[in-house]
Short mmCIF file of C-alpha atoms and ligand atoms in Angstrom, two decimals:
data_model
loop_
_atom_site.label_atom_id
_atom_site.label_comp_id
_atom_site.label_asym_id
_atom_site.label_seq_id
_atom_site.Cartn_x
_atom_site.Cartn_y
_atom_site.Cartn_z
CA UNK A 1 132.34 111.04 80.96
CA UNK A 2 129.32 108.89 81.82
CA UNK A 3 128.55 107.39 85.75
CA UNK A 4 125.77 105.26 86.04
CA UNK A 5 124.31 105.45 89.18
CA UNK A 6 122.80 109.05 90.76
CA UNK A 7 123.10 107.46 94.41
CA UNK A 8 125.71 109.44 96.51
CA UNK A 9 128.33 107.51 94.88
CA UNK A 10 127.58 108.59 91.77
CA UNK A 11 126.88 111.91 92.54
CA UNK A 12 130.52 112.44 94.43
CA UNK A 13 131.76 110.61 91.69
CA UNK A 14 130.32 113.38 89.01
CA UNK A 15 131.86 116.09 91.35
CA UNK A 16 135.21 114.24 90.88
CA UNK A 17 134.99 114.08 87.53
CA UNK A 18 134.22 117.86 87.34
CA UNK A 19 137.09 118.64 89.84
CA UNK A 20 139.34 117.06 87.29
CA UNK A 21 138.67 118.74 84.46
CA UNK A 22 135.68 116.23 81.87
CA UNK A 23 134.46 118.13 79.34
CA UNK A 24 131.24 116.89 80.12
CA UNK A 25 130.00 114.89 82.83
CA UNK A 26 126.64 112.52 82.20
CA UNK A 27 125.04 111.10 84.60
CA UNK A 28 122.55 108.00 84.62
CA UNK A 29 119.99 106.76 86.95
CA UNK A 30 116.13 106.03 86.82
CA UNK A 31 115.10 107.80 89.77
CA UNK A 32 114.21 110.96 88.85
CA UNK A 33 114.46 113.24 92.00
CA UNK A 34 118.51 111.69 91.93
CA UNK A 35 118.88 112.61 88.17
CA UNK A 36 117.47 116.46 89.17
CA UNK A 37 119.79 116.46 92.28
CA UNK A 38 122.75 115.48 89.25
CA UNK A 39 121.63 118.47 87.31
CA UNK A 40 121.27 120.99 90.29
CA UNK A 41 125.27 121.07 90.11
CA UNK A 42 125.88 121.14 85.82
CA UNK A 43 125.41 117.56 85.21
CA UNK A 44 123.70 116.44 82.03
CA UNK A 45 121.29 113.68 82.56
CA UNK A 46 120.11 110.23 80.89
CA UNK A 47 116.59 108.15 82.07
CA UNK A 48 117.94 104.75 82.11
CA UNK A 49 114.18 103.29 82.28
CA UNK A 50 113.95 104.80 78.71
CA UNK A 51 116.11 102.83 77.19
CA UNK A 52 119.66 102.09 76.83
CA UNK A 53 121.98 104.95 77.54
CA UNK A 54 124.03 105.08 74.54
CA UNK A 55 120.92 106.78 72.60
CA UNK A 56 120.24 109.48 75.04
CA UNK A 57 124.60 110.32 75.53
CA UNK A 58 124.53 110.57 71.84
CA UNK A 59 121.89 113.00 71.37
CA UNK A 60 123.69 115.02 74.28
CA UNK A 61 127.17 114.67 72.93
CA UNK A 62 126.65 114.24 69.19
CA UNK A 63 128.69 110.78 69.09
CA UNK A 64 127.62 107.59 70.89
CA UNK A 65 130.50 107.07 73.40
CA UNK A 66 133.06 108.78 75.77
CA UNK A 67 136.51 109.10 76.89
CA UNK A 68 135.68 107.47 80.43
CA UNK A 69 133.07 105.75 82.32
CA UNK A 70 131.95 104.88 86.27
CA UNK A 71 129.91 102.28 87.59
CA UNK A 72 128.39 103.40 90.57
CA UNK A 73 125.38 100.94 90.72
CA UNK A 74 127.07 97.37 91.11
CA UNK A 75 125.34 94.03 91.44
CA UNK A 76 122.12 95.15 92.27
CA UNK A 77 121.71 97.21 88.81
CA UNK A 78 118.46 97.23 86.87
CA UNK A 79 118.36 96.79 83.17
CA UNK A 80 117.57 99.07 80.77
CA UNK A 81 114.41 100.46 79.06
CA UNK A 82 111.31 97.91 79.77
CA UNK A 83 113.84 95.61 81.68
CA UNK A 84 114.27 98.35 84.30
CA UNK A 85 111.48 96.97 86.65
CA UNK A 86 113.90 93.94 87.53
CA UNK A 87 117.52 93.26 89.07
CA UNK A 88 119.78 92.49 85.53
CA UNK A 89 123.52 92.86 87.31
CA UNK A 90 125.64 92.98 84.35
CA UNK A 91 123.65 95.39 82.68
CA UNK A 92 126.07 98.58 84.15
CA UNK A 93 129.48 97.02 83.39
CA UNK A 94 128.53 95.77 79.84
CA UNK A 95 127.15 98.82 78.96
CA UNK A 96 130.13 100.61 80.02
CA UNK A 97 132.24 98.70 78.03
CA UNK A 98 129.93 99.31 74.68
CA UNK A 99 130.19 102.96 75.44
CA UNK A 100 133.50 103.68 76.32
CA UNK A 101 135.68 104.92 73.55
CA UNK A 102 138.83 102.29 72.50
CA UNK A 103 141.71 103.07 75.20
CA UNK A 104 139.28 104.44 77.52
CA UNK A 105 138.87 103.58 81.29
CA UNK A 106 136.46 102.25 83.69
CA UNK A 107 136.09 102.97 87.06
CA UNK A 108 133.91 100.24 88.99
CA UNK A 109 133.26 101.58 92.65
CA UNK A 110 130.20 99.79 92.57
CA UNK A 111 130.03 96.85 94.80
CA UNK A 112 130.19 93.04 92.95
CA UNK A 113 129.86 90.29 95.41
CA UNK A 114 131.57 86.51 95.67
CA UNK A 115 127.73 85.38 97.08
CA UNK A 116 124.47 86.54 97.00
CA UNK A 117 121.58 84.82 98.55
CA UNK A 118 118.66 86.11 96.69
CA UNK A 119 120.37 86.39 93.15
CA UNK A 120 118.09 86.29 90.06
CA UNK A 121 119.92 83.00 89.11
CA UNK A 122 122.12 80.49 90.16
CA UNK A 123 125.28 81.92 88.42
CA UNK A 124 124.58 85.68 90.44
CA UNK A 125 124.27 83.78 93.69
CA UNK A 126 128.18 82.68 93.57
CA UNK A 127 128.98 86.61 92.01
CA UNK A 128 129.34 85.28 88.59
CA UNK A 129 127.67 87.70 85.61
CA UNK A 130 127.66 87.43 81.98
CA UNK A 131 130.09 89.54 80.54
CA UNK A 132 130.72 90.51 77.15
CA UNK A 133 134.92 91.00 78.16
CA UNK A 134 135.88 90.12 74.63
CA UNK A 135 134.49 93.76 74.09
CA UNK A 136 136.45 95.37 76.81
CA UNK A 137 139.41 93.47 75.15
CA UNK A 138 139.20 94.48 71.86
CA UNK A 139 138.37 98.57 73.03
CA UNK A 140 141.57 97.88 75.35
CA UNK A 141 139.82 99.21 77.86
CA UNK A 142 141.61 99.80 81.45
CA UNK A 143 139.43 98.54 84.78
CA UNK A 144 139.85 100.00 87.88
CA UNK A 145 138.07 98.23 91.30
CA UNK A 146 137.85 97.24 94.65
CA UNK A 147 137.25 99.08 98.05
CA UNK A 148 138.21 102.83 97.03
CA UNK A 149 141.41 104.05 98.98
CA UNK A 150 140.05 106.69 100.73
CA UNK A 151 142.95 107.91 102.41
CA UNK A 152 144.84 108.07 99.21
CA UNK A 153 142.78 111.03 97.97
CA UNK A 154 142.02 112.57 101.61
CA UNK A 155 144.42 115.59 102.13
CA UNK A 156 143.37 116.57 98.68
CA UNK A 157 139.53 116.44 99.04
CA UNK A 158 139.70 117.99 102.44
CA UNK A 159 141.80 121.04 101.06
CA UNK A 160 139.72 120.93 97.82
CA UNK A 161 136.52 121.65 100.32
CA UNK A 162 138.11 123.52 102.54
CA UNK A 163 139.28 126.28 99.73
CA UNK A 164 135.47 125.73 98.34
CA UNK A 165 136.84 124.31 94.76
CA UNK A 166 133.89 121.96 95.56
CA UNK A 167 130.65 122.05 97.44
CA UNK A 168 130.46 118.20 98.05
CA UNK A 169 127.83 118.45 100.57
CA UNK A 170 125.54 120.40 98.93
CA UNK A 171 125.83 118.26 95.45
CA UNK A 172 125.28 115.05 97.57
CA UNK A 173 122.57 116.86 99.49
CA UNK A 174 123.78 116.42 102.64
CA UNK A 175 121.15 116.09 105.50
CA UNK A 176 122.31 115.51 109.27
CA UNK A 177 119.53 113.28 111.24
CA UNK A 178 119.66 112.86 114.56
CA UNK A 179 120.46 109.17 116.23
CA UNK A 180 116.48 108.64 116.81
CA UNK A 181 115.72 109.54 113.28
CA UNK A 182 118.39 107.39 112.04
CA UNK A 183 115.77 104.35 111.07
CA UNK A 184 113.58 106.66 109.02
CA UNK A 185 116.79 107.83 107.20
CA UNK A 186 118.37 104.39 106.12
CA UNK A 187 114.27 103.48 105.21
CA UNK A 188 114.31 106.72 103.08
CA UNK A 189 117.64 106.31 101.73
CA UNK A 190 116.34 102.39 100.87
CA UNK A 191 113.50 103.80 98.83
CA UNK A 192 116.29 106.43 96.67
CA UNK A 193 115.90 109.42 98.59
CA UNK A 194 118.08 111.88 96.56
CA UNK A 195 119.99 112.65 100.10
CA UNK A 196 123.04 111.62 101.80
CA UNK A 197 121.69 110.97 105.63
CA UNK A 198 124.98 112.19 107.99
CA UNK A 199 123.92 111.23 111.47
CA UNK A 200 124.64 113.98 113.92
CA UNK A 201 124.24 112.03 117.18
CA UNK A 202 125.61 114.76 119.68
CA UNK A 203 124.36 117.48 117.38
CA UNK A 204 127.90 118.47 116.29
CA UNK A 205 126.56 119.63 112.56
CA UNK A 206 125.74 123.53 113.52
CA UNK A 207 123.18 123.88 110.73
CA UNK A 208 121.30 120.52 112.05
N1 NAD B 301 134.21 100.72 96.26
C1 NAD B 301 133.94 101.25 97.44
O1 NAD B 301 134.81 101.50 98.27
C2 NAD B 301 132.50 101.62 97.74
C3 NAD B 301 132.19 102.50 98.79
C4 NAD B 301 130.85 102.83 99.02
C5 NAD B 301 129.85 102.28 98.24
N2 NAD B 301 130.19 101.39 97.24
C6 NAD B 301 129.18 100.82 96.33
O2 NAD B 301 128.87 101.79 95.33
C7 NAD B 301 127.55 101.55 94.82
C8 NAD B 301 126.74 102.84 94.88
O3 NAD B 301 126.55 103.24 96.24
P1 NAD B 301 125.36 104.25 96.62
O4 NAD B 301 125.39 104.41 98.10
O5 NAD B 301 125.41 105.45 95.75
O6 NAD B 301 124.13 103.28 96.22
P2 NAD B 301 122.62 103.56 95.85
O7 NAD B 301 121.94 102.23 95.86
O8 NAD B 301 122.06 104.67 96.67
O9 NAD B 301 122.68 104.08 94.31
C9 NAD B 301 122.67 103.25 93.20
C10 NAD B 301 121.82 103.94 92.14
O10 NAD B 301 121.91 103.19 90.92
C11 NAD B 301 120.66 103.30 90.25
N3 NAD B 301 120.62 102.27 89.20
C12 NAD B 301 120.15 100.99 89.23
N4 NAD B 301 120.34 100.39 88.05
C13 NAD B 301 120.93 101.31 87.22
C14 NAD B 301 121.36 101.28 85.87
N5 NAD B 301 121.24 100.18 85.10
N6 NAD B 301 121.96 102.40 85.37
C15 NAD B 301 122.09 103.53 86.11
N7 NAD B 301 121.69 103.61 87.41
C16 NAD B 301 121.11 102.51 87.95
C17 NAD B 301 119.64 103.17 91.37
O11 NAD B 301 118.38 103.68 90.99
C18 NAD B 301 120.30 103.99 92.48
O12 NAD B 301 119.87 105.35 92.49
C19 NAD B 301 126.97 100.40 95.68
O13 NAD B 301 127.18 99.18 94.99
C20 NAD B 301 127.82 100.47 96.94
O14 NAD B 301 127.86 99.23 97.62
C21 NAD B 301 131.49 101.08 96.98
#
């Protein structure tokens, strides 16, 4: 299983896909401190600024692909290797579809837009990417997409945590900020803090 994206997304993605049983569960990013908060938990790691992924999950897995993949980056996704310094959005979801195995699936939490102002060209400012889906047709690849249905999985989750069968806040790296603190947390979390900010405006959180 490979999920691009270490953000807290990703990451709760990764425990998902560890909940449910993947053999092994890769994750990709190019911020380091998020990659090392991926492997605090058992997650194997790729550098995305290195190069393209597919190089890095084969030497990990022995084979260049996997049984399933999750795009937790979106439209504002770098490219690869020496184009990681600029915004390339269909970078995630084509390289998804060259690594996932034929029959596979794709999950695409990450967030694709029908407008964006300050996109790197005139097609990404109406939402439209370049897509290689001829690839994702040929693989018969299954997409999945949209605004997650949260409520769907809640019960689950909650008993899941509850029972400690996963320690979501601690692989997310939960840290509760008070109200007044809140503008240095979204400016941290801006910059790829490797921390999910939980305000805790009446100090409810104990531990805060
Ligand atoms: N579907 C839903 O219901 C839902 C809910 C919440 C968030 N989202 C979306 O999910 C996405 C992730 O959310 P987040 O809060 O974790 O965001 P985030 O911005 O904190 O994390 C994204 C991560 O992707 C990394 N990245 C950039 N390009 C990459 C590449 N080519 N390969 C691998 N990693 C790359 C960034 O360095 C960053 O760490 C966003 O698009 C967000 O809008 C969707």
């Amino acid at each position: 299983m490979y999920i691009a994206g270490a953000g807290p997304v990703g990451i709760a993605a990764a425990v998902g896909a560890q909940l449910l049983g993947a053999a092994a569960v890769i994750v990709g990013d190019l911020n380091e401190d998020r990659l090392a908060q991926a492997r605090s938990f058992g997650c194997e790691t790729v550098d995305v600024s290195q190069g393209d992924p597919k190089e890095q999950i084969e030497q990990i897995l022995g084979v260049p692909e996997v049984d399933s993949a999750v795009d937790a980056v979106g439209f504002e996704a770098r490219g690869h290797g020496t184009d990681a310094s600029h915004e390339a959005p269909a970078t995630v979801l084509n390289s998804l579809m060259d690594i996932t195995a034929a029959g596979g699936a794709l999950g695409i939490p990450g967030l694709y837009v029908t407008g964006d102002p300050g996109g790197i060209d005139e097609a990404a400012k109406v939402g439209s990417l370049s897509l290689r889906l001829g690839l994702g047709w040929a693989k018969s690849l299954s997409f999945t997409t949209g605004q997650c249905p949260v409520m769907k999985y809640n019960r689950q989750l909650m008993m899941a945590i509850l029972h400690d069968k996963v320690q979501i806040a601690k692989a997310v790296n939960a840290t509760p900020i008070s109200l007044g603190d809140a503008p240095r947390g979204y400016a941290e979390f801006d910059q790829g803090a490797a921390k999910k900010y939980v305000l805790n405006p009446n100090g409810y959180i104990k531990a805060a």
